[in-house]
Amino acid sequence: MFHKQILMKNGVGKANILALGKAFPHQLVMQDLLVDGYFKDTNCDDPELKRKLTRLCKTTTVKTRYVVMSQEILNKYPELALEGLPTVKQRLDICNKAVTQMAIEASESCIKKWGRPVSDITHLVYVSSSEARLPGGDIYLAKGIGLSPDTNRVMLYFSGCSGGVAGLRVAKDIAENNPGSRVLLATSETTIIGYKPPSVKRPYDLVGVALFGDGAGAMIIGSDPTRSERPLFELHTAIQNFLPDTEKVIDGRLTEEGISFKLDRELPEIIEDNVKGFCDKLLGQFGRDGIVGIDYNDLFWAVHPGGPAILNRIEKKFNLGPEKLSASRRALADYGNASSNTIVYVLEYLIEESLKKRNEGKDGGPDLGLILAFGPGVTFEGILTRNLIV
């Protein structure tokens, strides 16, 4: 409950999220069926690795995920399921096409919800850790949805799980410094870039098999909404910090076999040890604009669900009520950790929960909250945000 008065700065000129959109590949994977299918596809019969993946599939809390990988792709590229072969060219051929198509579909969905013509988009921010090419995916997305050649473009490559919030921070800066602008933020990811058969030499790969999913997300961001626009969230203060000497905690390398990821077991603990100071700093910067004080349980939370251990640590650190991270846990269960896309899915669930409460005649929940994500670096991204639906 509130114990101190909160004074909010007038939101004129602040960037708003005006619409959200998402898209997925056609392959829906049920977590209960993943283990048998994965070991069959990779012709592996190691019982210990199979038992370990079975345990991981339960602990990740993921129920369903969408993936680009299909039997058709494995039939065409059987080398992807074999150990030690140079397959980066084949992977990029698949990934580049897949992420573009998903980004187009998510963007078109978002623009349709926004309700204004695509010609009104002035800037594009494109985020992906699943492709590598020149020109980049921003060009192919712009062409695919019919953006004007005058559209100003920014690409964020290989930002990992923090990429969606990093892109939102960049889009916010663009919107607030270019009056009348409308920014399309698009994220698109696929795990094919790192798909590998199970190996006792890489037991940590199984975490990714049990956790990560594919998809795309999109947002329209702009300041001073028009009468025809329906703003969802108002973005106030955005900050980024990296933790010195943690470069190897989230380690990704592009090799001849695709991307190889290694996540340190200490990542959830590192986040727990540093997240309070980061959030205090975020609220402290906003303090200059008039916030007097707030309890963290009086905020809403939109946290990128890197995994259940990270969410559990954050919940414990701030002594949050179990409902505070429900949107993040639902996104994780339904889509897995879809890297930069996932924050879009979390925000959609937050809106759904607020509308449900309002329709039941209840208070829609806190209007002030935090959007958080953690990625390679280790990098923390945070945005203090007002929910305009409540």
mmCIF file of C-alpha atoms in Angstrom:
data_model
loop_
_atom_site.group_PDB
_atom_site.id
_atom_site.type_symbol
_atom_site.label_atom_id
_atom_site.label_comp_id
_atom_site.label_asym_id
_atom_site.label_seq_id
_atom_site.Cartn_x
_atom_site.Cartn_y
_atom_site.Cartn_z
ATOM 1 C CA MET A 1 0.000 0.000 0.000
ATOM 2 C CA PHE A 2 1.052 3.603 -0.556
ATOM 3 C CA HIS A 3 2.448 5.308 2.525
ATOM 4 C CA LYS A 4 3.986 8.339 0.818
ATOM 5 C CA GLN A 5 2.521 10.734 -1.677
ATOM 6 C CA ILE A 6 3.718 10.340 -5.245
ATOM 7 C CA LEU A 7 3.876 13.449 -7.392
ATOM 8 C CA MET A 8 4.115 12.751 -11.113
ATOM 9 C CA LYS A 9 5.623 15.093 -13.666
ATOM 10 C CA ASN A 10 3.330 16.226 -16.471
ATOM 11 C CA GLY A 11 3.728 13.717 -19.309
ATOM 12 C CA VAL A 12 3.818 16.244 -22.174
ATOM 13 C CA GLY A 13 6.674 15.346 -24.515
ATOM 14 C CA LYS A 14 7.263 11.940 -22.951
ATOM 15 C CA ALA A 15 7.387 8.969 -25.304
ATOM 16 C CA ASN A 16 4.448 6.581 -25.315
ATOM 17 C CA ILE A 17 4.040 3.006 -26.470
ATOM 18 C CA LEU A 18 1.126 3.412 -28.879
ATOM 19 C CA ALA A 19 0.690 -0.177 -30.079
ATOM 20 C CA LEU A 20 2.099 -3.678 -29.667
ATOM 21 C CA GLY A 21 2.314 -6.584 -32.097
ATOM 22 C CA LYS A 22 3.776 -10.072 -32.219
ATOM 23 C CA ALA A 23 4.315 -12.950 -34.629
ATOM 24 C CA PHE A 24 5.545 -16.531 -34.458
ATOM 25 C CA PRO A 25 6.706 -19.327 -36.731
ATOM 26 C CA HIS A 26 4.254 -22.124 -37.446
ATOM 27 C CA GLN A 27 5.889 -24.859 -35.336
ATOM 28 C CA LEU A 28 4.382 -25.056 -31.849
ATOM 29 C CA VAL A 29 6.367 -27.244 -29.469
ATOM 30 C CA MET A 30 4.734 -28.716 -26.386
ATOM 31 C CA GLN A 31 7.297 -28.925 -23.594
ATOM 32 C CA ASP A 32 6.066 -32.376 -22.581
ATOM 33 C CA LEU A 33 6.962 -33.715 -26.036
ATOM 34 C CA LEU A 34 10.212 -31.811 -26.562
ATOM 35 C CA VAL A 35 12.686 -34.307 -25.116
ATOM 36 C CA ASP A 36 11.710 -37.311 -27.212
ATOM 37 C CA GLY A 37 11.467 -35.215 -30.353
ATOM 38 C CA TYR A 38 14.826 -33.507 -29.846
ATOM 39 C CA PHE A 39 16.717 -36.739 -29.192
ATOM 40 C CA LYS A 40 15.029 -38.425 -32.149
ATOM 41 C CA ASP A 41 15.852 -35.524 -34.492
ATOM 42 C CA THR A 42 19.503 -35.537 -33.432
ATOM 43 C CA ASN A 43 19.871 -39.352 -33.377
ATOM 44 C CA CYS A 44 21.124 -39.272 -29.787
ATOM 45 C CA ASP A 45 20.426 -42.081 -27.339
ATOM 46 C CA ASP A 46 22.446 -40.956 -24.310
ATOM 47 C CA PRO A 47 20.149 -41.799 -21.355
ATOM 48 C CA GLU A 48 21.881 -39.480 -18.884
ATOM 49 C CA LEU A 49 21.608 -36.448 -21.175
ATOM 50 C CA LYS A 50 17.986 -37.330 -21.803
ATOM 51 C CA ARG A 51 17.260 -37.493 -18.076
ATOM 52 C CA LYS A 52 18.990 -34.150 -17.542
ATOM 53 C CA LEU A 53 16.979 -32.444 -20.289
ATOM 54 C CA THR A 54 13.780 -33.937 -18.869
ATOM 55 C CA ARG A 55 14.563 -32.371 -15.485
ATOM 56 C CA LEU A 56 15.408 -29.030 -17.076
ATOM 57 C CA CYS A 57 12.176 -28.989 -19.087
ATOM 58 C CA LYS A 58 10.254 -29.223 -15.819
ATOM 59 C CA THR A 59 12.264 -26.626 -13.891
ATOM 60 C CA THR A 60 12.112 -23.954 -16.638
ATOM 61 C CA THR A 61 8.282 -23.764 -16.175
ATOM 62 C CA VAL A 62 7.926 -23.428 -19.973
ATOM 63 C CA LYS A 63 4.777 -25.111 -21.310
ATOM 64 C CA THR A 64 4.807 -24.196 -25.019
ATOM 65 C CA ARG A 65 7.121 -22.497 -27.489
ATOM 66 C CA TYR A 66 7.198 -21.593 -31.136
ATOM 67 C CA VAL A 67 10.239 -22.553 -33.217
ATOM 68 C CA VAL A 68 11.406 -22.110 -36.801
ATOM 69 C CA MET A 69 13.114 -25.512 -36.796
ATOM 70 C CA SER A 70 11.002 -28.156 -38.510
ATOM 71 C CA GLN A 71 11.283 -31.640 -39.936
ATOM 72 C CA GLU A 72 11.304 -30.068 -43.377
ATOM 73 C CA ILE A 73 14.385 -28.001 -42.498
ATOM 74 C CA LEU A 74 16.180 -31.003 -40.971
ATOM 75 C CA ASN A 75 15.410 -33.069 -44.052
ATOM 76 C CA LYS A 76 16.890 -30.345 -46.256
ATOM 77 C CA TYR A 77 19.842 -29.641 -43.952
ATOM 78 C CA PRO A 78 20.584 -32.900 -42.043
ATOM 79 C CA GLU A 79 24.036 -31.546 -41.188
ATOM 80 C CA LEU A 80 22.431 -29.204 -38.628
ATOM 81 C CA ALA A 81 21.804 -32.203 -36.373
ATOM 82 C CA LEU A 82 25.383 -33.493 -36.637
ATOM 83 C CA GLU A 83 28.335 -32.613 -34.443
ATOM 84 C CA GLY A 84 31.282 -30.534 -35.580
ATOM 85 C CA LEU A 85 30.289 -29.602 -39.144
ATOM 86 C CA PRO A 86 30.720 -26.072 -40.577
ATOM 87 C CA THR A 87 27.090 -25.050 -40.974
ATOM 88 C CA VAL A 88 27.060 -21.308 -40.320
ATOM 89 C CA LYS A 89 26.218 -20.527 -43.956
ATOM 90 C CA GLN A 90 23.184 -22.832 -43.935
ATOM 91 C CA ARG A 91 22.029 -21.475 -40.576
ATOM 92 C CA LEU A 92 22.261 -17.864 -41.688
ATOM 93 C CA ASP A 93 20.408 -18.635 -44.924
ATOM 94 C CA ILE A 94 17.521 -19.994 -42.821
ATOM 95 C CA CYS A 95 17.716 -17.378 -40.063
ATOM 96 C CA ASN A 96 17.960 -14.312 -42.264
ATOM 97 C CA LYS A 97 14.811 -15.281 -44.138
ATOM 98 C CA ALA A 98 12.914 -16.398 -41.016
ATOM 99 C CA VAL A 99 13.604 -13.344 -38.856
ATOM 100 C CA THR A 100 12.641 -11.006 -41.693
ATOM 101 C CA GLN A 101 9.322 -12.761 -42.249
ATOM 102 C CA MET A 102 8.463 -12.784 -38.541
ATOM 103 C CA ALA A 103 9.480 -9.130 -38.153
ATOM 104 C CA ILE A 104 7.254 -8.178 -41.097
ATOM 105 C CA GLU A 105 4.271 -10.032 -39.634
ATOM 106 C CA ALA A 106 4.750 -8.564 -36.133
ATOM 107 C CA SER A 107 5.177 -5.049 -37.542
ATOM 108 C CA GLU A 108 2.102 -5.317 -39.748
ATOM 109 C CA SER A 109 0.060 -6.526 -36.772
ATOM 110 C CA CYS A 110 1.334 -3.629 -34.671
ATOM 111 C CA ILE A 111 0.672 -1.022 -37.379
ATOM 112 C CA LYS A 112 -2.864 -2.344 -37.865
ATOM 113 C CA LYS A 113 -3.571 -1.938 -34.142
ATOM 114 C CA TRP A 114 -2.028 1.529 -34.184
ATOM 115 C CA GLY A 115 -4.512 2.595 -36.852
ATOM 116 C CA ARG A 116 -2.367 5.034 -38.801
ATOM 117 C CA PRO A 117 -0.788 4.476 -42.244
ATOM 118 C CA VAL A 118 2.696 2.976 -42.557
ATOM 119 C CA SER A 119 3.756 6.201 -44.291
ATOM 120 C CA ASP A 120 3.496 7.977 -40.910
ATOM 121 C CA ILE A 121 6.438 5.958 -39.530
ATOM 122 C CA THR A 122 9.532 8.185 -39.496
ATOM 123 C CA HIS A 123 12.085 5.931 -37.757
ATOM 124 C CA LEU A 124 12.862 2.227 -37.481
ATOM 125 C CA VAL A 125 14.780 0.498 -34.676
ATOM 126 C CA TYR A 126 15.525 -3.141 -35.520
ATOM 127 C CA VAL A 127 16.836 -5.641 -32.956
ATOM 128 C CA SER A 128 18.111 -9.190 -33.514
ATOM 129 C CA SER A 129 20.761 -11.592 -32.264
ATOM 130 C CA SER A 130 19.827 -14.225 -34.844
ATOM 131 C CA GLU A 131 21.185 -12.913 -38.129
ATOM 132 C CA ALA A 132 24.335 -11.481 -39.702
ATOM 133 C CA ARG A 133 24.380 -9.831 -43.129
ATOM 134 C CA LEU A 134 25.007 -6.619 -45.040
ATOM 135 C CA PRO A 135 22.724 -4.834 -45.557
ATOM 136 C CA GLY A 136 21.046 -5.748 -42.308
ATOM 137 C CA GLY A 137 17.571 -6.937 -41.495
ATOM 138 C CA ASP A 138 16.374 -3.356 -41.092
ATOM 139 C CA ILE A 139 16.522 -2.879 -44.870
ATOM 140 C CA TYR A 140 14.602 -6.073 -45.590
ATOM 141 C CA LEU A 141 11.975 -5.221 -42.967
ATOM 142 C CA ALA A 142 11.601 -1.676 -44.324
ATOM 143 C CA LYS A 143 11.145 -3.056 -47.833
ATOM 144 C CA GLY A 144 8.770 -5.778 -46.644
ATOM 145 C CA ILE A 145 6.288 -3.407 -44.989
ATOM 146 C CA GLY A 146 6.676 -0.562 -47.452
ATOM 147 C CA LEU A 147 8.508 2.032 -45.363
ATOM 148 C CA SER A 148 9.617 5.195 -47.108
ATOM 149 C CA PRO A 149 13.286 5.327 -48.199
ATOM 150 C CA ASP A 150 13.457 8.488 -46.059
ATOM 151 C CA THR A 151 12.881 6.441 -42.883
ATOM 152 C CA ASN A 152 15.766 6.807 -40.425
ATOM 153 C CA ARG A 153 17.037 3.392 -39.303
ATOM 154 C CA VAL A 154 18.980 2.041 -36.326
ATOM 155 C CA MET A 155 20.105 -1.570 -35.850
ATOM 156 C CA LEU A 156 20.949 -3.272 -32.561
ATOM 157 C CA TYR A 157 22.685 -6.593 -33.186
ATOM 158 C CA PHE A 158 23.622 -9.256 -30.607
ATOM 159 C CA SER A 159 22.199 -7.509 -27.554
ATOM 160 C CA GLY A 160 20.668 -10.803 -26.419
ATOM 161 C CA CYS A 161 17.903 -10.795 -23.847
ATOM 162 C CA SER A 162 18.245 -7.090 -23.056
ATOM 163 C CA GLY A 163 17.836 -6.102 -26.706
ATOM 164 C CA GLY A 164 14.091 -5.439 -26.562
ATOM 165 C CA VAL A 165 14.353 -2.955 -23.697
ATOM 166 C CA ALA A 166 17.539 -1.460 -25.175
ATOM 167 C CA GLY A 167 15.625 -0.890 -28.406
ATOM 168 C CA LEU A 168 12.768 0.681 -26.450
ATOM 169 C CA ARG A 169 15.220 3.034 -24.736
ATOM 170 C CA VAL A 170 16.649 4.091 -28.119
ATOM 171 C CA ALA A 171 13.151 4.512 -29.588
ATOM 172 C CA LYS A 172 12.158 6.652 -26.590
ATOM 173 C CA ASP A 173 15.156 8.946 -27.139
ATOM 174 C CA ILE A 174 14.347 9.276 -30.838
ATOM 175 C CA ALA A 175 10.667 10.028 -30.212
ATOM 176 C CA GLU A 176 11.344 12.646 -27.546
ATOM 177 C CA ASN A 177 13.994 14.446 -29.589
ATOM 178 C CA ASN A 178 12.151 14.476 -32.918
ATOM 179 C CA PRO A 179 8.749 16.167 -32.483
ATOM 180 C CA GLY A 180 5.992 14.448 -34.427
ATOM 181 C CA SER A 181 8.064 11.341 -35.099
ATOM 182 C CA ARG A 182 6.659 7.807 -34.915
ATOM 183 C CA VAL A 183 9.156 5.031 -34.298
ATOM 184 C CA LEU A 184 8.653 1.384 -35.218
ATOM 185 C CA LEU A 185 10.627 -0.907 -32.912
ATOM 186 C CA ALA A 186 10.884 -4.467 -34.252
ATOM 187 C CA THR A 187 12.611 -7.467 -32.668
ATOM 188 C CA SER A 188 12.995 -10.909 -34.234
ATOM 189 C CA GLU A 189 14.799 -14.041 -33.036
ATOM 190 C CA THR A 190 15.267 -17.719 -33.882
ATOM 191 C CA THR A 191 17.235 -20.432 -32.097
ATOM 192 C CA ILE A 192 18.295 -22.154 -35.337
ATOM 193 C CA ILE A 193 21.448 -20.037 -35.257
ATOM 194 C CA GLY A 194 22.551 -22.090 -32.220
ATOM 195 C CA TYR A 195 20.747 -25.428 -32.757
ATOM 196 C CA LYS A 196 23.072 -28.345 -31.947
ATOM 197 C CA PRO A 197 22.823 -32.021 -31.016
ATOM 198 C CA PRO A 198 23.218 -32.887 -27.318
ATOM 199 C CA SER A 199 26.784 -33.468 -26.155
ATOM 200 C CA VAL A 200 28.379 -34.438 -22.845
ATOM 201 C CA LYS A 201 31.052 -31.846 -23.701
ATOM 202 C CA ARG A 202 28.400 -29.089 -23.679
ATOM 203 C CA PRO A 203 25.925 -29.902 -20.923
ATOM 204 C CA TYR A 204 24.978 -26.211 -20.634
ATOM 205 C CA ASP A 205 23.488 -26.377 -24.154
ATOM 206 C CA LEU A 206 20.580 -28.317 -22.684
ATOM 207 C CA VAL A 207 19.472 -25.242 -20.731
ATOM 208 C CA GLY A 208 18.915 -23.429 -24.004
ATOM 209 C CA VAL A 209 17.067 -26.395 -25.486
ATOM 210 C CA ALA A 210 14.693 -26.385 -22.503
ATOM 211 C CA LEU A 211 14.259 -22.610 -22.284
ATOM 212 C CA PHE A 212 14.528 -20.630 -25.528
ATOM 213 C CA GLY A 213 11.865 -19.965 -28.153
ATOM 214 C CA ASP A 214 11.460 -18.088 -31.442
ATOM 215 C CA GLY A 215 9.261 -15.203 -32.519
ATOM 216 C CA ALA A 216 9.069 -11.489 -33.192
ATOM 217 C CA GLY A 217 7.708 -8.407 -31.466
ATOM 218 C CA ALA A 218 6.898 -4.852 -32.496
ATOM 219 C CA MET A 219 5.960 -1.535 -30.908
ATOM 220 C CA ILE A 220 5.045 1.933 -32.157
ATOM 221 C CA ILE A 221 6.556 4.689 -29.995
ATOM 222 C CA GLY A 222 5.802 8.402 -30.168
ATOM 223 C CA SER A 223 5.334 11.515 -28.057
ATOM 224 C CA ASP A 224 2.220 13.695 -27.707
ATOM 225 C CA PRO A 225 -0.391 11.180 -28.955
ATOM 226 C CA THR A 226 -3.027 12.385 -31.370
ATOM 227 C CA ARG A 227 -6.747 11.943 -30.734
ATOM 228 C CA SER A 228 -6.847 8.880 -32.958
ATOM 229 C CA GLU A 229 -4.045 7.131 -31.036
ATOM 230 C CA ARG A 230 -4.594 5.050 -27.897
ATOM 231 C CA PRO A 231 -1.426 5.184 -25.769
ATOM 232 C CA LEU A 232 -0.674 2.114 -23.642
ATOM 233 C CA PHE A 233 2.391 3.078 -21.607
ATOM 234 C CA GLU A 234 4.144 6.372 -20.958
ATOM 235 C CA LEU A 235 7.947 6.039 -20.783
ATOM 236 C CA HIS A 236 9.572 8.299 -18.205
ATOM 237 C CA THR A 237 13.176 7.549 -17.231
ATOM 238 C CA ALA A 238 15.430 5.023 -18.995
ATOM 239 C CA ILE A 239 18.887 3.946 -17.871
ATOM 240 C CA GLN A 240 21.469 1.294 -18.748
ATOM 241 C CA ASN A 241 24.336 -0.102 -16.676
ATOM 242 C CA PHE A 242 26.902 -2.829 -17.257
ATOM 243 C CA LEU A 243 28.663 -4.725 -14.476
ATOM 244 C CA PRO A 244 32.461 -4.581 -14.815
ATOM 245 C CA ASP A 245 34.326 -7.894 -15.177
ATOM 246 C CA THR A 246 31.215 -9.939 -15.982
ATOM 247 C CA GLU A 247 31.821 -10.269 -19.730
ATOM 248 C CA LYS A 248 32.065 -14.066 -19.584
ATOM 249 C CA VAL A 249 28.872 -14.609 -17.578
ATOM 250 C CA ILE A 250 26.774 -14.544 -20.772
ATOM 251 C CA ASP A 251 29.199 -15.655 -23.463
ATOM 252 C CA GLY A 252 28.192 -16.005 -27.105
ATOM 253 C CA ARG A 253 30.485 -16.752 -30.036
ATOM 254 C CA LEU A 254 29.717 -16.923 -33.753
ATOM 255 C CA THR A 255 31.616 -19.952 -35.050
ATOM 256 C CA GLU A 256 31.596 -22.147 -38.140
ATOM 257 C CA GLU A 257 28.951 -24.237 -36.361
ATOM 258 C CA GLY A 258 26.689 -21.274 -35.611
ATOM 259 C CA ILE A 259 26.383 -19.373 -32.346
ATOM 260 C CA SER A 260 27.629 -21.075 -29.195
ATOM 261 C CA PHE A 261 26.178 -19.730 -25.951
ATOM 262 C CA LYS A 262 27.354 -20.345 -22.428
ATOM 263 C CA LEU A 263 25.442 -19.032 -19.427
ATOM 264 C CA ASP A 264 27.242 -18.947 -16.083
ATOM 265 C CA ARG A 265 25.421 -20.641 -13.218
ATOM 266 C CA GLU A 266 25.999 -17.505 -11.145
ATOM 267 C CA LEU A 267 23.909 -15.275 -13.443
ATOM 268 C CA PRO A 268 20.733 -15.311 -11.269
ATOM 269 C CA GLU A 269 22.803 -14.523 -8.166
ATOM 270 C CA ILE A 270 24.655 -11.706 -9.949
ATOM 271 C CA ILE A 271 21.337 -10.172 -10.992
ATOM 272 C CA GLU A 272 19.951 -10.517 -7.468
ATOM 273 C CA ASP A 273 23.022 -8.850 -5.965
ATOM 274 C CA ASN A 274 22.832 -5.828 -8.263
ATOM 275 C CA VAL A 275 19.183 -5.313 -9.206
ATOM 276 C CA LYS A 276 18.193 -3.370 -6.073
ATOM 277 C CA GLY A 277 20.912 -0.779 -6.593
ATOM 278 C CA PHE A 278 19.965 -0.480 -10.254
ATOM 279 C CA CYS A 279 16.278 0.059 -9.501
ATOM 280 C CA ASP A 280 17.093 2.517 -6.718
ATOM 281 C CA LYS A 281 19.180 4.477 -9.217
ATOM 282 C CA LEU A 282 16.340 4.421 -11.759
ATOM 283 C CA LEU A 283 13.819 5.755 -9.268
ATOM 284 C CA GLY A 284 16.381 8.206 -7.909
ATOM 285 C CA GLN A 285 16.902 9.811 -11.299
ATOM 286 C CA PHE A 286 13.164 10.238 -11.650
ATOM 287 C CA GLY A 287 13.166 11.768 -8.164
ATOM 288 C CA ARG A 288 14.420 15.041 -9.551
ATOM 289 C CA ASP A 289 11.119 15.268 -11.421
ATOM 290 C CA GLY A 290 8.983 15.043 -8.318
ATOM 291 C CA ILE A 291 8.593 11.460 -6.993
ATOM 292 C CA VAL A 292 8.641 11.544 -3.196
ATOM 293 C CA GLY A 293 8.795 7.876 -2.330
ATOM 294 C CA ILE A 294 7.356 4.473 -3.136
ATOM 295 C CA ASP A 295 7.427 0.893 -1.971
ATOM 296 C CA TYR A 296 8.526 -1.565 -4.657
ATOM 297 C CA ASN A 297 5.363 -3.594 -4.074
ATOM 298 C CA ASP A 298 3.384 -0.505 -5.122
ATOM 299 C CA LEU A 299 4.803 -0.749 -8.651
ATOM 300 C CA PHE A 300 3.865 -3.009 -11.541
ATOM 301 C CA TRP A 301 6.708 -5.159 -12.880
ATOM 302 C CA ALA A 302 7.461 -5.994 -16.516
ATOM 303 C CA VAL A 303 10.596 -8.120 -16.244
ATOM 304 C CA HIS A 304 12.166 -10.018 -19.112
ATOM 305 C CA PRO A 305 11.779 -13.663 -18.001
ATOM 306 C CA GLY A 306 15.315 -14.906 -18.558
ATOM 307 C CA GLY A 307 14.361 -17.979 -16.560
ATOM 308 C CA PRO A 308 12.484 -18.932 -13.398
ATOM 309 C CA ALA A 309 15.605 -18.626 -11.232
ATOM 310 C CA ILE A 310 16.018 -14.958 -12.219
ATOM 311 C CA LEU A 311 12.353 -14.177 -11.565
ATOM 312 C CA ASN A 312 12.479 -15.997 -8.210
ATOM 313 C CA ARG A 313 15.562 -14.044 -7.154
ATOM 314 C CA ILE A 314 13.975 -10.698 -8.051
ATOM 315 C CA GLU A 315 10.771 -11.624 -6.245
ATOM 316 C CA LYS A 316 12.805 -12.544 -3.161
ATOM 317 C CA LYS A 317 15.063 -9.480 -3.311
ATOM 318 C CA PHE A 318 12.149 -7.027 -3.299
ATOM 319 C CA ASN A 319 9.826 -9.206 -1.219
ATOM 320 C CA LEU A 320 7.263 -8.940 -3.997
ATOM 321 C CA GLY A 321 3.800 -10.405 -3.818
ATOM 322 C CA PRO A 322 3.302 -13.490 -6.027
ATOM 323 C CA GLU A 323 1.100 -11.586 -8.476
ATOM 324 C CA LYS A 324 3.754 -8.958 -9.241
ATOM 325 C CA LEU A 325 5.661 -11.096 -11.746
ATOM 326 C CA SER A 326 2.644 -12.943 -13.123
ATOM 327 C CA ALA A 327 2.901 -11.331 -16.576
ATOM 328 C CA SER A 328 6.557 -12.364 -16.840
ATOM 329 C CA ARG A 329 5.821 -15.909 -15.663
ATOM 330 C CA ARG A 330 2.925 -16.251 -18.131
ATOM 331 C CA ALA A 331 5.105 -15.093 -21.019
ATOM 332 C CA LEU A 332 7.793 -17.586 -20.019
ATOM 333 C CA ALA A 333 5.279 -20.434 -19.804
ATOM 334 C CA ASP A 334 3.626 -19.657 -23.137
ATOM 335 C CA TYR A 335 6.596 -18.608 -25.288
ATOM 336 C CA GLY A 336 9.775 -19.548 -23.442
ATOM 337 C CA ASN A 337 12.614 -17.073 -23.292
ATOM 338 C CA ALA A 338 12.315 -15.571 -26.775
ATOM 339 C CA SER A 339 15.272 -13.235 -26.168
ATOM 340 C CA SER A 340 14.664 -9.601 -27.194
ATOM 341 C CA ASN A 341 11.017 -10.275 -28.166
ATOM 342 C CA THR A 342 9.810 -11.419 -24.793
ATOM 343 C CA ILE A 343 9.279 -7.994 -23.238
ATOM 344 C CA VAL A 344 6.539 -7.355 -25.835
ATOM 345 C CA TYR A 345 4.699 -10.468 -24.666
ATOM 346 C CA VAL A 346 5.085 -9.426 -21.016
ATOM 347 C CA LEU A 347 3.635 -5.975 -21.715
ATOM 348 C CA GLU A 348 0.691 -7.536 -23.555
ATOM 349 C CA TYR A 349 -0.087 -9.720 -20.538
ATOM 350 C CA LEU A 350 0.158 -6.687 -18.255
ATOM 351 C CA ILE A 351 -2.450 -4.902 -20.367
ATOM 352 C CA GLU A 352 -4.653 -7.991 -20.373
ATOM 353 C CA GLU A 353 -4.471 -8.259 -16.587
ATOM 354 C CA SER A 354 -5.275 -4.558 -16.112
ATOM 355 C CA LEU A 355 -8.288 -4.733 -18.445
ATOM 356 C CA LYS A 356 -9.564 -7.875 -16.734
ATOM 357 C CA LYS A 357 -9.485 -6.157 -13.342
ATOM 358 C CA ARG A 358 -11.270 -3.097 -14.720
ATOM 359 C CA ASN A 359 -13.941 -5.236 -16.354
ATOM 360 C CA GLU A 360 -14.524 -6.914 -13.001
ATOM 361 C CA GLY A 361 -15.058 -3.522 -11.397
ATOM 362 C CA LYS A 362 -11.717 -3.636 -9.580
ATOM 363 C CA ASP A 363 -8.793 -1.255 -9.525
ATOM 364 C CA GLY A 364 -6.639 -1.902 -12.601
ATOM 365 C CA GLY A 365 -3.452 -2.070 -10.541
ATOM 366 C CA PRO A 366 -0.507 0.306 -10.075
ATOM 367 C CA ASP A 367 -0.059 2.927 -12.743
ATOM 368 C CA LEU A 368 3.685 3.290 -12.130
ATOM 369 C CA GLY A 369 6.087 0.443 -12.816
ATOM 370 C CA LEU A 370 9.395 -0.864 -14.088
ATOM 371 C CA ILE A 371 10.387 -2.455 -17.383
ATOM 372 C CA LEU A 372 13.571 -4.472 -16.817
ATOM 373 C CA ALA A 373 15.858 -6.760 -18.808
ATOM 374 C CA PHE A 374 19.312 -8.276 -18.384
ATOM 375 C CA GLY A 375 21.720 -9.224 -21.147
ATOM 376 C CA PRO A 376 25.360 -9.731 -22.149
ATOM 377 C CA GLY A 377 27.810 -7.484 -20.393
ATOM 378 C CA VAL A 378 26.239 -8.211 -17.868
ATOM 379 C CA THR A 379 23.992 -5.325 -18.926
ATOM 380 C CA PHE A 380 20.965 -4.011 -17.027
ATOM 381 C CA GLU A 381 18.261 -2.086 -18.913
ATOM 382 C CA GLY A 382 15.461 -0.297 -17.072
ATOM 383 C CA ILE A 383 12.613 2.087 -17.873
ATOM 384 C CA LEU A 384 10.326 3.732 -15.324
ATOM 385 C CA THR A 385 6.903 3.586 -16.927
ATOM 386 C CA ARG A 386 3.289 4.617 -16.398
ATOM 387 C CA ASN A 387 0.546 2.154 -17.343
ATOM 388 C CA LEU A 388 -2.144 4.201 -19.097
ATOM 389 C CA ILE A 389 -4.678 1.352 -19.159
ATOM 390 C CA VAL A 390 -5.397 1.262 -15.411
#
